[in-house]
GROMACS .gro file of N, CA and C in nm:
model
  303
    1UNK      N    1   6.337  -2.068   0.335
    1UNK     CA    2   6.233  -2.068   0.233
    1UNK      C    3   6.163  -1.933   0.233
    2UNK      N    4   6.111  -1.901   0.116
    2UNK     CA    5   6.051  -1.770   0.098
    2UNK      C    6   5.930  -1.782   0.004
    3UNK      N    7   5.826  -1.703   0.029
    3UNK     CA    8   5.709  -1.703  -0.059
    3UNK      C    9   5.738  -1.633  -0.191
    4UNK      N   10   5.845  -1.557  -0.197
    4UNK     CA   11   5.878  -1.480  -0.316
    4UNK      C   12   5.990  -1.546  -0.396
    5UNK      N   13   5.972  -1.672  -0.429
    5UNK     CA   14   6.070  -1.745  -0.510
    5UNK      C   15   6.050  -1.705  -0.656
    6UNK      N   16   6.154  -1.663  -0.723
    6UNK     CA   17   6.153  -1.619  -0.862
    6UNK      C   18   6.075  -1.489  -0.883
    7UNK      N   19   5.964  -1.473  -0.811
    7UNK     CA   20   5.881  -1.353  -0.819
    7UNK      C   21   5.790  -1.353  -0.696
    8UNK      N   22   5.720  -1.242  -0.675
    8UNK     CA   23   5.630  -1.238  -0.560
    8UNK      C   24   5.518  -1.340  -0.578
    9UNK      N   25   5.462  -1.386  -0.467
    9UNK     CA   26   5.352  -1.482  -0.475
    9UNK      C   27   5.237  -1.422  -0.555
   10UNK      N   28   5.206  -1.296  -0.530
   10UNK     CA   29   5.096  -1.229  -0.601
   10UNK      C   30   5.118  -1.233  -0.753
   11UNK      N   31   5.239  -1.202  -0.798
   11UNK     CA   32   5.264  -1.201  -0.942
   11UNK      C   33   5.266  -1.342  -1.001
   12UNK      N   34   5.303  -1.441  -0.920
   12UNK     CA   35   5.301  -1.579  -0.969
   12UNK      C   36   5.160  -1.633  -0.983
   13UNK      N   37   5.068  -1.590  -0.897
   13UNK     CA   38   4.931  -1.643  -0.898
   13UNK      C   39   4.840  -1.561  -0.990
   14UNK      N   40   4.874  -1.436  -1.017
   14UNK     CA   41   4.789  -1.345  -1.095
   14UNK      C   42   4.745  -1.401  -1.231
   15UNK      N   43   4.831  -1.465  -1.310
   15UNK     CA   44   4.788  -1.515  -1.441
   15UNK      C   45   4.675  -1.617  -1.435
   16UNK      N   46   4.652  -1.677  -1.321
   16UNK     CA   47   4.548  -1.778  -1.309
   16UNK      C   48   4.411  -1.718  -1.277
   17UNK      N   49   4.405  -1.589  -1.255
   17UNK     CA   50   4.279  -1.520  -1.237
   17UNK      C   51   4.205  -1.552  -1.108
   18UNK      N   52   4.275  -1.594  -1.009
   18UNK     CA   53   4.210  -1.627  -0.882
   18UNK      C   54   4.202  -1.502  -0.795
   19UNK      N   55   4.081  -1.467  -0.748
   19UNK     CA   56   4.068  -1.348  -0.665
   19UNK      C   57   4.124  -1.366  -0.524
   20UNK      N   58   4.135  -1.490  -0.479
   20UNK     CA   59   4.186  -1.517  -0.345
   20UNK      C   60   4.276  -1.639  -0.350
   21UNK      N   61   4.396  -1.625  -0.299
   21UNK     CA   62   4.490  -1.737  -0.298
   21UNK      C   63   4.583  -1.723  -0.179
   22UNK      N   64   4.634  -1.837  -0.135
   22UNK     CA   65   4.728  -1.839  -0.023
   22UNK      C   66   4.829  -1.949  -0.047
   23UNK      N   67   4.943  -1.937   0.019
   23UNK     CA   68   5.048  -2.037   0.005
   23UNK      C   69   5.103  -2.072   0.142
   24UNK      N   70   5.106  -2.200   0.172
   24UNK     CA   71   5.173  -2.249   0.293
   24UNK      C   72   5.302  -2.317   0.249
   25UNK      N   73   5.411  -2.284   0.316
   25UNK     CA   74   5.539  -2.349   0.287
   25UNK      C   75   5.599  -2.401   0.417
   26UNK      N   76   5.680  -2.504   0.403
   26UNK     CA   77   5.747  -2.562   0.520
   26UNK      C   78   5.876  -2.627   0.474
   27UNK      N   79   5.966  -2.648   0.569
   27UNK     CA   80   6.094  -2.710   0.537
   27UNK      C   81   6.138  -2.797   0.655
   28UNK      N   82   6.191  -2.912   0.622
   28UNK     CA   83   6.251  -2.996   0.725
   28UNK      C   84   6.166  -3.110   0.776
   29UNK      N   85   6.039  -3.110   0.747
   29UNK     CA   86   5.955  -3.221   0.790
   29UNK      C   87   5.973  -3.337   0.694
   30UNK      N   88   5.948  -3.458   0.741
   30UNK     CA   89   5.972  -3.577   0.658
   30UNK      C   90   5.849  -3.625   0.584
   31UNK      N   91   5.729  -3.604   0.641
   31UNK     CA   92   5.607  -3.655   0.579
   31UNK      C   93   5.505  -3.543   0.564
   32UNK      N   94   5.407  -3.566   0.477
   32UNK     CA   95   5.301  -3.468   0.462
   32UNK      C   96   5.219  -3.457   0.590
   33UNK      N   97   5.195  -3.570   0.656
   33UNK     CA   98   5.120  -3.568   0.781
   33UNK      C   99   5.186  -3.478   0.885
   34UNK      N  100   5.316  -3.487   0.896
   34UNK     CA  101   5.391  -3.402   0.989
   34UNK      C  102   5.382  -3.255   0.949
   35UNK      N  103   5.392  -3.229   0.820
   35UNK     CA  104   5.383  -3.092   0.768
   35UNK      C  105   5.245  -3.034   0.794
   36UNK      N  106   5.141  -3.113   0.765
   36UNK     CA  107   5.004  -3.067   0.787
   36UNK      C  108   4.979  -3.037   0.934
   37UNK      N  109   5.032  -3.120   1.023
   37UNK     CA  110   5.016  -3.097   1.167
   37UNK      C  111   5.079  -2.964   1.207
   38UNK      N  112   5.194  -2.932   1.151
   38UNK     CA  113   5.260  -2.805   1.183
   38UNK      C  114   5.178  -2.688   1.129
   39UNK      N  115   5.127  -2.701   1.006
   39UNK     CA  116   5.043  -2.594   0.951
   39UNK      C  117   4.916  -2.575   1.033
   40UNK      N  118   4.857  -2.684   1.079
   40UNK     CA  119   4.734  -2.673   1.158
   40UNK      C  120   4.760  -2.608   1.294
   41UNK      N  121   4.880  -2.622   1.347
   41UNK     CA  122   4.912  -2.562   1.477
   41UNK      C  123   4.952  -2.415   1.466
   42UNK      N  124   4.968  -2.365   1.346
   42UNK     CA  125   5.000  -2.224   1.323
   42UNK      C  126   4.872  -2.150   1.284
   43UNK      N  127   4.838  -2.044   1.354
   43UNK     CA  128   4.711  -1.975   1.327
   43UNK      C  129   4.701  -1.923   1.185
   44UNK      N  130   4.806  -1.866   1.133
   44UNK     CA  131   4.804  -1.812   0.996
   44UNK      C  132   4.792  -1.921   0.891
   45UNK      N  133   4.873  -2.026   0.906
   45UNK     CA  134   4.867  -2.137   0.811
   45UNK      C  135   4.733  -2.210   0.820
   46UNK      N  136   4.683  -2.228   0.942
   46UNK     CA  137   4.555  -2.297   0.961
   46UNK      C  138   4.441  -2.215   0.900
   47UNK      N  139   4.447  -2.082   0.911
   47UNK     CA  140   4.344  -1.998   0.849
   47UNK      C  141   4.341  -2.021   0.698
   48UNK      N  142   4.456  -2.038   0.637
   48UNK     CA  143   4.461  -2.067   0.493
   48UNK      C  144   4.392  -2.200   0.463
   49UNK      N  145   4.416  -2.299   0.548
   49UNK     CA  146   4.359  -2.432   0.527
   49UNK      C  147   4.207  -2.432   0.539
   50UNK      N  148   4.152  -2.338   0.617
   50UNK     CA  149   4.008  -2.336   0.642
   50UNK      C  150   3.929  -2.251   0.543
   51UNK      N  151   3.998  -2.185   0.450
   51UNK     CA  152   3.930  -2.104   0.349
   51UNK      C  153   3.860  -2.194   0.249
   52UNK      N  154   3.752  -2.143   0.192
   52UNK     CA  155   3.682  -2.217   0.087
   52UNK      C  156   3.765  -2.204  -0.041
   53UNK      N  157   3.816  -2.314  -0.089
   53UNK     CA  158   3.896  -2.314  -0.211
   53UNK      C  159   3.840  -2.414  -0.311
   54UNK      N  160   3.868  -2.389  -0.436
   54UNK     CA  161   3.826  -2.481  -0.542
   54UNK      C  162   3.946  -2.537  -0.618
   55UNK      N  163   4.062  -2.484  -0.591
   55UNK     CA  164   4.184  -2.529  -0.657
   55UNK      C  165   4.295  -2.540  -0.553
   56UNK      N  166   4.378  -2.642  -0.569
   56UNK     CA  167   4.493  -2.653  -0.481
   56UNK      C  168   4.606  -2.725  -0.551
   57UNK      N  169   4.725  -2.695  -0.509
   57UNK     CA  170   4.843  -2.762  -0.561
   57UNK      C  171   4.937  -2.791  -0.446
   58UNK      N  172   4.997  -2.909  -0.448
   58UNK     CA  173   5.089  -2.951  -0.343
   58UNK      C  174   5.217  -3.001  -0.408
   59UNK      N  175   5.330  -2.958  -0.355
   59UNK     CA  176   5.458  -3.003  -0.407
   59UNK      C  177   5.554  -3.026  -0.293
   60UNK      N  178   5.642  -3.122  -0.313
   60UNK     CA  179   5.752  -3.143  -0.218
   60UNK      C  180   5.878  -3.173  -0.299
   61UNK      N  181   5.990  -3.134  -0.243
   61UNK     CA  182   6.119  -3.160  -0.307
   61UNK      C  183   6.221  -3.184  -0.197
   62UNK      N  184   6.306  -3.282  -0.218
   62UNK     CA  185   6.409  -3.315  -0.118
   62UNK      C  186   6.547  -3.302  -0.179
   63UNK      N  187   6.638  -3.253  -0.097
   63UNK     CA  188   6.778  -3.241  -0.138
   63UNK      C  189   6.864  -3.244  -0.013
   64UNK      N  190   6.965  -3.326  -0.016
   64UNK     CA  191   7.059  -3.339   0.096
   64UNK      C  192   6.987  -3.367   0.228
   65UNK      N  193   6.881  -3.448   0.221
   65UNK     CA  194   6.810  -3.488   0.342
   65UNK      C  195   6.709  -3.388   0.395
   66UNK      N  196   6.690  -3.276   0.324
   66UNK     CA  197   6.593  -3.176   0.367
   66UNK      C  198   6.478  -3.172   0.267
   67UNK      N  199   6.356  -3.182   0.318
   67UNK     CA  200   6.237  -3.175   0.232
   67UNK      C  201   6.171  -3.040   0.248
   68UNK      N  202   6.133  -2.984   0.134
   68UNK     CA  203   6.061  -2.857   0.130
   68UNK      C  204   5.921  -2.884   0.077
   69UNK      N  205   5.822  -2.816   0.134
   69UNK     CA  206   5.683  -2.835   0.098
   69UNK      C  207   5.621  -2.703   0.059
   70UNK      N  208   5.530  -2.707  -0.040
   70UNK     CA  209   5.453  -2.588  -0.080
   70UNK      C  210   5.311  -2.632  -0.110
   71UNK      N  211   5.216  -2.560  -0.055
   71UNK     CA  212   5.074  -2.585  -0.078
   71UNK      C  213   5.012  -2.453  -0.120
   72UNK      N  214   4.951  -2.453  -0.239
   72UNK     CA  215   4.883  -2.334  -0.288
   72UNK      C  216   4.734  -2.363  -0.287
   73UNK      N  217   4.658  -2.272  -0.229
   73UNK     CA  218   4.512  -2.283  -0.218
   73UNK      C  219   4.452  -2.162  -0.287
   74UNK      N  220   4.353  -2.185  -0.374
   74UNK     CA  221   4.295  -2.073  -0.448
   74UNK      C  222   4.146  -2.091  -0.469
   75UNK      N  223   4.079  -1.979  -0.485
   75UNK     CA  224   3.935  -1.979  -0.513
   75UNK      C  225   3.915  -1.956  -0.663
   76UNK      N  226   3.805  -2.004  -0.712
   76UNK     CA  227   3.770  -1.983  -0.852
   76UNK      C  228   3.740  -1.835  -0.875
   77UNK      N  229   3.775  -1.785  -0.993
   77UNK     CA  230   3.755  -1.643  -1.021
   77UNK      C  231   3.608  -1.605  -1.031
   78UNK      N  232   3.525  -1.692  -1.085
   78UNK     CA  233   3.382  -1.666  -1.093
   78UNK      C  234   3.308  -1.795  -1.060
   79UNK      N  235   3.187  -1.784  -1.007
   79UNK     CA  236   3.111  -1.906  -0.984
   79UNK      C  237   3.083  -1.975  -1.116
   80UNK      N  238   3.081  -2.107  -1.117
   80UNK     CA  239   3.055  -2.178  -1.242
   80UNK      C  240   2.915  -2.144  -1.295
   81UNK      N  241   2.906  -2.128  -1.425
   81UNK     CA  242   2.778  -2.099  -1.489
   81UNK      C  243   2.709  -2.229  -1.526
   82UNK      N  244   2.583  -2.236  -1.500
   82UNK     CA  245   2.506  -2.355  -1.533
   82UNK      C  246   2.457  -2.346  -1.677
   83UNK      N  247   2.465  -2.457  -1.750
   83UNK     CA  248   2.414  -2.463  -1.885
   83UNK      C  249   2.273  -2.521  -1.888
   84UNK      N  250   2.215  -2.544  -1.773
   84UNK     CA  251   2.083  -2.603  -1.765
   84UNK      C  252   1.979  -2.491  -1.763
   85UNK      N  253   1.879  -2.503  -1.850
   85UNK     CA  254   1.770  -2.404  -1.851
   85UNK      C  255   1.639  -2.477  -1.829
   86UNK      N  256   1.557  -2.421  -1.746
   86UNK     CA  257   1.426  -2.480  -1.722
   86UNK      C  258   1.334  -2.436  -1.835
   87UNK      N  259   1.281  -2.534  -1.909
   87UNK     CA  260   1.193  -2.503  -2.021
   87UNK      C  261   1.047  -2.500  -1.979
   88UNK      N  262   1.013  -2.576  -1.876
   88UNK     CA  263   0.875  -2.581  -1.830
   88UNK      C  264   0.874  -2.621  -1.684
   89UNK      N  265   0.781  -2.563  -1.611
   89UNK     CA  266   0.766  -2.601  -1.472
   89UNK      C  267   0.644  -2.690  -1.453
   90UNK      N  268   0.574  -2.720  -1.564
   90UNK     CA  269   0.455  -2.804  -1.557
   90UNK      C  270   0.494  -2.952  -1.564
   91UNK      N  271   0.424  -3.039  -1.492
   91UNK     CA  272   0.454  -3.182  -1.500
   91UNK      C  273   0.410  -3.237  -1.635
   92UNK      N  274   0.470  -3.344  -1.679
   92UNK     CA  275   0.431  -3.402  -1.808
   92UNK      C  276   0.289  -3.458  -1.799
   93UNK      N  277   0.218  -3.454  -1.909
   93UNK     CA  278   0.083  -3.505  -1.916
   93UNK      C  279   0.086  -3.636  -1.997
   94UNK      N  280   0.029  -3.741  -1.941
   94UNK     CA  281   0.025  -3.869  -2.009
   94UNK      C  282  -0.120  -3.897  -2.047
   95UNK      N  283  -0.143  -3.917  -2.175
   95UNK     CA  284  -0.277  -3.946  -2.224
   95UNK      C  285  -0.286  -4.095  -2.258
   96UNK      N  286  -0.394  -4.155  -2.217
   96UNK     CA  287  -0.416  -4.296  -2.254
   96UNK      C  288  -0.566  -4.318  -2.268
   97UNK      N  289  -0.602  -4.421  -2.344
   97UNK     CA  290  -0.741  -4.455  -2.371
   97UNK      C  291  -0.778  -4.579  -2.293
   98UNK      N  292  -0.894  -4.579  -2.233
   98UNK     CA  293  -0.946  -4.692  -2.157
   98UNK      C  294  -1.066  -4.749  -2.231
   99UNK      N  295  -1.075  -4.878  -2.240
   99UNK     CA  296  -1.191  -4.941  -2.304
   99UNK      C  297  -1.165  -4.972  -2.451
  100UNK      N  298  -1.270  -5.012  -2.521
  100UNK     CA  299  -1.258  -5.049  -2.662
  100UNK      C  300  -1.280  -4.928  -2.750
  101UNK      N  301  -1.215  -4.927  -2.866
  101UNK     CA  302  -1.230  -4.811  -2.954
  101UNK      C  303  -1.364  -4.806  -3.026
   0.00000   0.00000   0.00000
């Protein structure tokens, strides 16, 4: 397995506008749990897992009894913009009348 399938990882991820991205790949494990355990035991793969990400993709494919895994982790290109604007910082005022008019 290779990170440069069809094209380099950088060129494959570039159109998505992510400033930081990583890819973990594995081959031969039977379950995701087994694959994740192997990634966690590898310092480089585990460092990818511990990064702050907002997007991820996971894929597996099997052929002739061999399963291949790919996990892509990416950060958002810009922090999300809030559409909320504070119009007033004063508390609401409630007026009421006491007694007879």
